[in-house]
Amino acid sequence: MSGVPVAVVTGANKGIGFAIVRALCKQFPGDVYLTARDPARGQEAVAKLQQEGLRALFHQLDIDDLQSIRALRDFLKEKYGGLNVLVNNAGIAFKVHDTAPFAVQAEVTLKTNFFGTRNVCTELLPLVKPYGRVVNVSSMVSSSALGGCSQELQQKFRSDSITEEELVQLMNKFVEDTKKGVHDREGWPNTAYGVSKIGVTVLSRIQARLLNEKRRGDHILLNACCPGWVRTDMAGPKATKSPDEGAETPVYLALLPSDADAPHGQFVSNKTVRPW
Ligand code: NAP
């Protein structure tokens, strides 16, 4: 088993994830895994970094596929005895003008952004070593979508005692409510992406709390963040930040020094903790 520190970035064949890997290759003292659901796209991205003189390693990971997540988990366990840095970056968003029915957009978006990210956490968090760093890439849209929720939902999503099971139930309820056409009446905002990212931010708060309860002495720091508005296939060419600039906050959180005890369980943007 290798004693080398190891970092894993999901959805890293392009966009912000690719830029996070590039920065980690320069700054993280260990092996950096660029993961992608499509091996050809992933290997191509690794080759691109190689041309820049950077050494990333590749492992397949489709966060929608539990078998794929478990294969990565077993690989990390066997080769490294765990992992040191996990960046949950993979995500999807329907384009504003997409004509797919809202209920379809809700189901598909939640499947990857919330349930896929949660499955990665369920399988990989137990492997995170002491002083490990976990970064869940959410979005400022999670904050604005929270503001668009009913008071009752806002209270639940801001609660310091909401459980993961309760959060999962709420995310499932959103999908069901869109299918029944009652999401408005039930207090949900009109954004599937926004609700999926509420899920990611609240999940991060819950996971940080669980780490405090169950692994207090392990000094693991886990946060959600917004990368900013970044020029990628998702956000388009008008966005204000380059992918490398978008990677700055996630990388800052991934490389928090070993003597840091904060931020933890926070929502961070531009390297600053934001109120939730
Ligand atoms: P992007 O260029 O569209 O890249 C998304 C990445 O996620 C791609 O590598 C994609 O792989 C991967 N992915 C999607 N579904 C996956 C799955 N099931 N399993 C594994 N990988 C999967 O988008 P981006 O702008 O870089 O976004 C990265 C993250 O930042 C997302 O979580 C996004 O919500 C968040 N974010 C972005 C912005 C922005 O302005 N760009 C703002 C706030 C938050 P494929 O190439 O195979 O599709």
Short mmCIF file of C-alpha atoms and ligand atoms in Angstrom, two decimals:
data_model
loop_
_atom_site.label_atom_id
_atom_site.label_comp_id
_atom_site.label_asym_id
_atom_site.label_seq_id
_atom_site.Cartn_x
_atom_site.Cartn_y
_atom_site.Cartn_z
CA MET A 1 0.00 0.00 0.00
CA SER A 2 1.32 3.42 -0.96
CA GLY A 3 1.82 6.01 1.78
CA VAL A 4 1.62 8.80 -0.78
CA PRO A 5 -1.15 11.38 -0.13
CA VAL A 6 -3.94 11.21 -2.69
CA ALA A 7 -6.48 13.72 -4.02
CA VAL A 8 -9.55 12.92 -6.12
CA VAL A 9 -11.59 15.36 -8.22
CA THR A 10 -14.92 14.33 -9.76
CA GLY A 11 -16.12 15.53 -13.18
CA ALA A 12 -12.63 16.71 -14.03
CA ASN A 13 -12.29 16.15 -17.78
CA LYS A 14 -13.23 19.79 -18.48
CA GLY A 15 -14.34 23.06 -16.95
CA ILE A 16 -13.74 23.89 -13.30
CA GLY A 17 -12.91 20.30 -12.34
CA PHE A 18 -10.10 20.21 -14.90
CA ALA A 19 -8.74 23.52 -13.58
CA ILE A 20 -8.91 22.18 -10.00
CA VAL A 21 -6.80 19.18 -11.05
CA ARG A 22 -4.34 21.49 -12.82
CA ALA A 23 -3.93 23.56 -9.64
CA LEU A 24 -3.65 20.49 -7.40
CA CYS A 25 -0.97 19.02 -9.70
CA LYS A 26 1.05 22.17 -9.00
CA GLN A 27 0.32 22.46 -5.27
CA PHE A 28 -0.73 19.11 -3.73
CA PRO A 29 2.15 16.99 -2.45
CA GLY A 30 0.91 13.62 -3.70
CA ASP A 31 -1.02 11.78 -6.41
CA VAL A 32 -3.87 13.67 -8.06
CA TYR A 33 -6.68 11.72 -9.71
CA LEU A 34 -8.57 13.31 -12.56
CA THR A 35 -11.78 11.32 -12.72
CA ALA A 36 -14.37 11.36 -15.50
CA ARG A 37 -17.37 9.28 -16.45
CA ASP A 38 -16.02 8.79 -19.96
CA PRO A 39 -12.53 7.22 -20.01
CA ALA A 40 -11.65 8.65 -23.45
CA ARG A 41 -12.50 12.21 -22.38
CA GLY A 42 -10.66 11.64 -19.09
CA GLN A 43 -7.48 10.29 -20.69
CA GLU A 44 -7.51 13.13 -23.21
CA ALA A 45 -7.63 15.61 -20.32
CA VAL A 46 -4.73 13.85 -18.57
CA ALA A 47 -2.73 14.05 -21.82
CA LYS A 48 -3.49 17.78 -22.08
CA LEU A 49 -2.06 18.33 -18.60
CA GLN A 50 0.94 16.21 -19.50
CA GLN A 51 1.63 18.63 -22.36
CA GLU A 52 1.73 21.37 -19.71
CA GLY A 53 4.31 19.33 -17.80
CA LEU A 54 1.80 18.23 -15.14
CA ARG A 55 1.22 14.67 -13.95
CA ALA A 56 -2.36 13.72 -13.17
CA LEU A 57 -3.53 10.12 -12.87
CA PHE A 58 -6.82 8.87 -14.27
CA HIS A 59 -9.62 6.79 -12.77
CA GLN A 60 -13.09 6.32 -14.20
CA LEU A 61 -15.96 7.67 -12.10
CA ASP A 62 -19.59 8.15 -13.05
CA ILE A 63 -21.28 9.58 -9.98
CA ASP A 64 -24.65 8.34 -11.27
CA ASP A 65 -23.39 4.76 -11.12
CA LEU A 66 -22.99 3.14 -7.70
CA GLN A 67 -20.80 0.36 -9.13
CA SER A 68 -18.43 2.91 -10.59
CA ILE A 69 -18.26 4.76 -7.24
CA ARG A 70 -17.56 1.50 -5.41
CA ALA A 71 -14.85 0.50 -7.88
CA LEU A 72 -13.05 3.79 -7.14
CA ARG A 73 -13.59 3.28 -3.40
CA ASP A 74 -12.03 -0.21 -3.54
CA PHE A 75 -9.13 1.03 -5.67
CA LEU A 76 -8.35 3.85 -3.21
CA LYS A 77 -8.65 1.54 -0.24
CA GLU A 78 -6.31 -1.02 -1.72
CA LYS A 79 -3.72 1.30 -3.28
CA TYR A 80 -3.62 4.11 -0.70
CA GLY A 81 -5.52 2.85 2.35
CA GLY A 82 -7.92 5.80 1.96
CA LEU A 83 -7.75 9.33 0.58
CA ASN A 84 -6.68 12.78 1.72
CA VAL A 85 -8.59 15.21 -0.49
CA LEU A 86 -11.97 14.78 -2.17
CA VAL A 87 -13.44 17.46 -4.42
CA ASN A 88 -17.04 16.74 -5.43
CA ASN A 89 -17.18 18.91 -8.53
CA ALA A 90 -19.21 16.87 -11.05
CA GLY A 91 -22.54 18.45 -11.87
CA ILE A 92 -25.04 19.19 -14.60
CA ALA A 93 -27.43 22.00 -15.51
CA PHE A 94 -30.12 22.22 -18.17
CA LYS A 95 -29.77 25.26 -20.40
CA VAL A 96 -32.26 28.06 -19.71
CA HIS A 97 -34.00 27.48 -23.05
CA ASP A 98 -34.17 23.69 -22.76
CA THR A 99 -37.69 22.54 -23.56
CA ALA A 100 -37.62 19.37 -21.42
CA PRO A 101 -40.58 19.38 -18.98
CA PHE A 102 -39.74 20.80 -15.57
CA ALA A 103 -40.42 17.46 -13.87
CA VAL A 104 -37.84 15.78 -16.12
CA GLN A 105 -35.31 18.52 -15.45
CA ALA A 106 -35.95 18.14 -11.72
CA GLU A 107 -35.45 14.37 -11.71
CA VAL A 108 -32.36 14.38 -13.93
CA THR A 109 -30.68 17.33 -12.19
CA LEU A 110 -31.30 16.02 -8.69
CA LYS A 111 -30.11 12.56 -9.71
CA THR A 112 -26.58 13.76 -10.48
CA ASN A 113 -26.09 16.93 -8.46
CA PHE A 114 -27.65 15.75 -5.22
CA PHE A 115 -28.07 11.96 -5.19
CA GLY A 116 -24.86 11.25 -7.14
CA THR A 117 -22.80 13.57 -4.95
CA ARG A 118 -24.37 12.04 -1.86
CA ASN A 119 -23.53 8.51 -3.03
CA VAL A 120 -19.89 9.51 -3.58
CA CYS A 121 -19.83 10.93 -0.04
CA THR A 122 -21.46 7.85 1.46
CA GLU A 123 -18.84 5.58 -0.13
CA LEU A 124 -15.73 7.76 0.14
CA LEU A 125 -16.09 9.81 3.33
CA PRO A 126 -15.37 6.81 5.57
CA LEU A 127 -12.04 6.50 3.71
CA VAL A 128 -10.94 10.08 4.30
CA LYS A 129 -7.82 10.11 6.44
CA PRO A 130 -7.13 12.36 9.43
CA TYR A 131 -6.47 15.97 8.33
CA GLY A 132 -8.38 15.20 5.13
CA ARG A 133 -10.18 17.93 3.20
CA VAL A 134 -13.54 17.55 1.46
CA VAL A 135 -14.97 20.18 -0.89
CA ASN A 136 -18.48 19.99 -2.28
CA VAL A 137 -18.91 22.33 -5.22
CA SER A 138 -22.31 23.96 -4.78
CA SER A 139 -23.34 27.38 -6.09
CA MET A 140 -24.51 30.83 -4.98
CA VAL A 141 -27.69 29.73 -6.73
CA SER A 142 -28.27 27.51 -3.67
CA SER A 143 -28.56 30.69 -1.56
CA SER A 144 -30.89 32.47 -3.98
CA ALA A 145 -33.01 29.32 -4.39
CA LEU A 146 -33.21 29.06 -0.59
CA GLY A 147 -34.58 32.60 -0.53
CA GLY A 148 -37.24 31.47 -3.03
CA CYS A 149 -38.46 28.64 -0.76
CA SER A 150 -41.44 28.94 1.60
CA GLN A 151 -40.64 30.00 5.17
CA GLU A 152 -41.30 26.44 6.29
CA LEU A 153 -38.81 24.96 3.84
CA GLN A 154 -36.24 27.67 4.60
CA GLN A 155 -36.47 26.81 8.26
CA LYS A 156 -35.88 23.13 7.52
CA PHE A 157 -32.91 23.80 5.23
CA ARG A 158 -31.33 26.18 7.73
CA SER A 159 -31.89 23.85 10.69
CA ASP A 160 -28.82 22.75 12.65
CA SER A 161 -30.46 19.43 13.42
CA ILE A 162 -31.84 18.32 10.02
CA THR A 163 -30.72 14.75 9.33
CA GLU A 164 -29.44 13.32 6.06
CA GLU A 165 -32.57 11.15 5.85
CA GLU A 166 -34.81 14.21 6.24
CA LEU A 167 -32.84 16.03 3.54
CA VAL A 168 -33.15 13.05 1.18
CA GLN A 169 -36.90 12.96 1.82
CA LEU A 170 -37.19 16.66 0.98
CA MET A 171 -35.17 16.26 -2.24
CA ASN A 172 -37.39 13.32 -3.25
CA LYS A 173 -40.47 15.35 -2.38
CA PHE A 174 -39.34 18.16 -4.69
CA VAL A 175 -39.06 15.70 -7.60
CA GLU A 176 -42.46 14.17 -6.78
CA ASP A 177 -44.09 17.60 -6.40
CA THR A 178 -42.82 18.65 -9.86
CA LYS A 179 -44.32 15.45 -11.32
CA LYS A 180 -47.67 16.27 -9.73
CA GLY A 181 -47.35 19.90 -10.85
CA VAL A 182 -47.70 21.14 -7.26
CA HIS A 183 -44.13 22.29 -6.50
CA ASP A 184 -45.17 25.98 -6.50
CA ARG A 185 -47.97 25.38 -4.06
CA GLU A 186 -45.67 23.26 -1.89
CA GLY A 187 -43.27 26.18 -1.47
CA TRP A 188 -40.48 25.23 -3.91
CA PRO A 189 -38.68 27.72 -6.15
CA ASN A 190 -38.81 27.35 -9.93
CA THR A 191 -35.25 26.07 -10.31
CA ALA A 192 -34.27 22.41 -10.37
CA TYR A 193 -30.57 23.33 -10.40
CA GLY A 194 -31.10 25.66 -7.44
CA VAL A 195 -32.87 22.99 -5.39
CA SER A 196 -30.17 20.43 -6.25
CA LYS A 197 -27.52 22.85 -4.96
CA ILE A 198 -29.56 23.59 -1.81
CA GLY A 199 -29.24 19.85 -1.34
CA VAL A 200 -25.45 19.96 -1.78
CA THR A 201 -24.99 22.87 0.64
CA VAL A 202 -27.27 21.38 3.31
CA LEU A 203 -25.69 17.94 2.86
CA SER A 204 -22.29 19.53 3.51
CA ARG A 205 -23.54 21.15 6.72
CA ILE A 206 -24.91 17.80 7.89
CA GLN A 207 -21.75 15.89 7.01
CA ALA A 208 -19.55 18.40 8.82
CA ARG A 209 -21.75 18.01 11.90
CA LEU A 210 -21.45 14.21 11.70
CA LEU A 211 -17.67 14.50 11.42
CA ASN A 212 -17.70 16.63 14.59
CA GLU A 213 -19.75 13.98 16.36
CA LYS A 214 -18.04 10.84 15.11
CA ARG A 215 -14.48 11.78 14.16
CA ARG A 216 -13.73 14.80 16.27
CA GLY A 217 -10.04 14.02 16.75
CA ASP A 218 -9.39 13.52 13.03
CA HIS A 219 -9.25 17.23 12.11
CA ILE A 220 -11.09 16.69 8.82
CA LEU A 221 -12.48 19.90 7.28
CA LEU A 222 -15.50 19.67 4.95
CA ASN A 223 -17.12 22.63 3.20
CA ALA A 224 -19.43 23.59 0.38
CA CYS A 225 -18.41 26.37 -1.98
CA CYS A 226 -19.31 28.45 -5.00
CA PRO A 227 -16.61 28.76 -7.65
CA GLY A 228 -18.12 32.01 -8.98
CA TRP A 229 -19.55 32.55 -12.46
CA VAL A 230 -17.11 30.66 -14.65
CA ARG A 231 -16.63 30.38 -18.42
CA THR A 232 -17.34 26.69 -19.00
CA ASP A 233 -19.71 24.66 -21.17
CA MET A 234 -22.19 24.96 -18.31
CA ALA A 235 -22.18 28.72 -17.84
CA GLY A 236 -21.13 29.88 -21.32
CA PRO A 237 -18.61 32.42 -22.63
CA LYS A 238 -20.12 35.52 -20.98
CA ALA A 239 -19.24 34.40 -17.44
CA THR A 240 -16.75 36.59 -15.60
CA LYS A 241 -14.14 34.10 -14.35
CA SER A 242 -11.75 31.82 -16.21
CA PRO A 243 -11.80 28.14 -15.13
CA ASP A 244 -8.47 28.67 -13.31
CA GLU A 245 -10.02 31.56 -11.37
CA GLY A 246 -13.09 29.41 -10.66
CA ALA A 247 -10.81 26.74 -9.21
CA GLU A 248 -9.30 29.13 -6.64
CA THR A 249 -11.88 28.77 -3.85
CA PRO A 250 -12.29 24.96 -4.19
CA VAL A 251 -8.49 24.56 -4.22
CA TYR A 252 -8.09 26.88 -1.22
CA LEU A 253 -10.54 24.65 0.70
CA ALA A 254 -8.86 21.45 -0.54
CA LEU A 255 -5.46 22.66 0.69
CA LEU A 256 -6.39 24.20 4.05
CA PRO A 257 -3.24 23.73 6.17
CA SER A 258 -3.08 20.96 8.75
CA ASP A 259 -3.18 23.43 11.68
CA ALA A 260 -6.42 25.04 10.42
CA ASP A 261 -9.62 24.26 12.30
CA ALA A 262 -11.87 26.41 10.09
CA PRO A 263 -13.75 26.86 7.87
CA HIS A 264 -15.72 23.67 8.48
CA GLY A 265 -19.35 22.99 7.56
CA GLN A 266 -19.56 26.37 5.83
CA PHE A 267 -20.67 27.74 2.51
CA VAL A 268 -17.68 29.58 1.05
CA SER A 269 -17.37 31.87 -1.94
CA ASN A 270 -14.35 33.98 -2.95
CA LYS A 271 -12.52 32.28 -0.04
CA THR A 272 -15.00 33.92 2.36
CA VAL A 273 -17.62 32.24 4.55
CA ARG A 274 -21.12 33.29 3.51
CA PRO A 275 -24.21 33.26 5.71
CA TRP A 276 -26.67 30.43 4.99
P1 NAP B 1 -18.99 21.69 -17.05
O1 NAP B 1 -17.92 22.38 -17.83
O2 NAP B 1 -20.27 21.34 -17.71
O3 NAP B 1 -18.32 20.39 -16.40
C1 NAP B 1 -19.08 19.50 -15.65
C2 NAP B 1 -18.26 18.26 -15.40
O4 NAP B 1 -19.04 17.34 -14.64
C3 NAP B 1 -17.89 17.54 -16.71
O5 NAP B 1 -16.61 16.99 -16.59
C4 NAP B 1 -18.94 16.43 -16.79
O6 NAP B 1 -18.53 15.31 -17.52
C5 NAP B 1 -19.02 16.10 -15.30
N1 NAP B 1 -20.17 15.26 -14.99
C6 NAP B 1 -21.49 15.49 -15.23
N2 NAP B 1 -22.21 14.44 -14.82
C7 NAP B 1 -21.34 13.52 -14.32
C8 NAP B 1 -21.47 12.23 -13.78
N3 NAP B 1 -22.65 11.63 -13.66
N4 NAP B 1 -20.36 11.58 -13.34
C9 NAP B 1 -19.15 12.17 -13.45
N5 NAP B 1 -18.95 13.37 -14.00
C10 NAP B 1 -20.04 14.04 -14.43
O7 NAP B 1 -19.41 22.56 -15.78
P2 NAP B 1 -18.56 23.47 -14.78
O8 NAP B 1 -19.02 24.85 -14.96
O9 NAP B 1 -17.12 23.14 -14.85
O10 NAP B 1 -19.17 22.97 -13.39
C11 NAP B 1 -18.43 22.29 -12.39
C12 NAP B 1 -19.17 22.41 -11.08
O11 NAP B 1 -19.26 23.78 -10.71
C13 NAP B 1 -20.62 21.91 -11.15
O12 NAP B 1 -20.94 21.26 -9.94
C14 NAP B 1 -21.41 23.20 -11.28
O13 NAP B 1 -22.74 23.05 -10.83
C15 NAP B 1 -20.61 24.13 -10.41
N6 NAP B 1 -20.80 25.55 -10.67
C16 NAP B 1 -20.45 26.10 -11.87
C17 NAP B 1 -20.61 27.47 -12.06
C18 NAP B 1 -20.22 28.15 -13.35
O14 NAP B 1 -20.41 29.36 -13.47
N7 NAP B 1 -19.64 27.44 -14.31
C19 NAP B 1 -21.14 28.27 -11.04
C20 NAP B 1 -21.49 27.69 -9.83
C21 NAP B 1 -21.29 26.32 -9.65
P3 NAP B 1 -18.92 15.14 -19.09
O15 NAP B 1 -17.90 15.93 -19.86
O16 NAP B 1 -18.80 13.68 -19.29
O17 NAP B 1 -20.31 15.67 -19.28
#
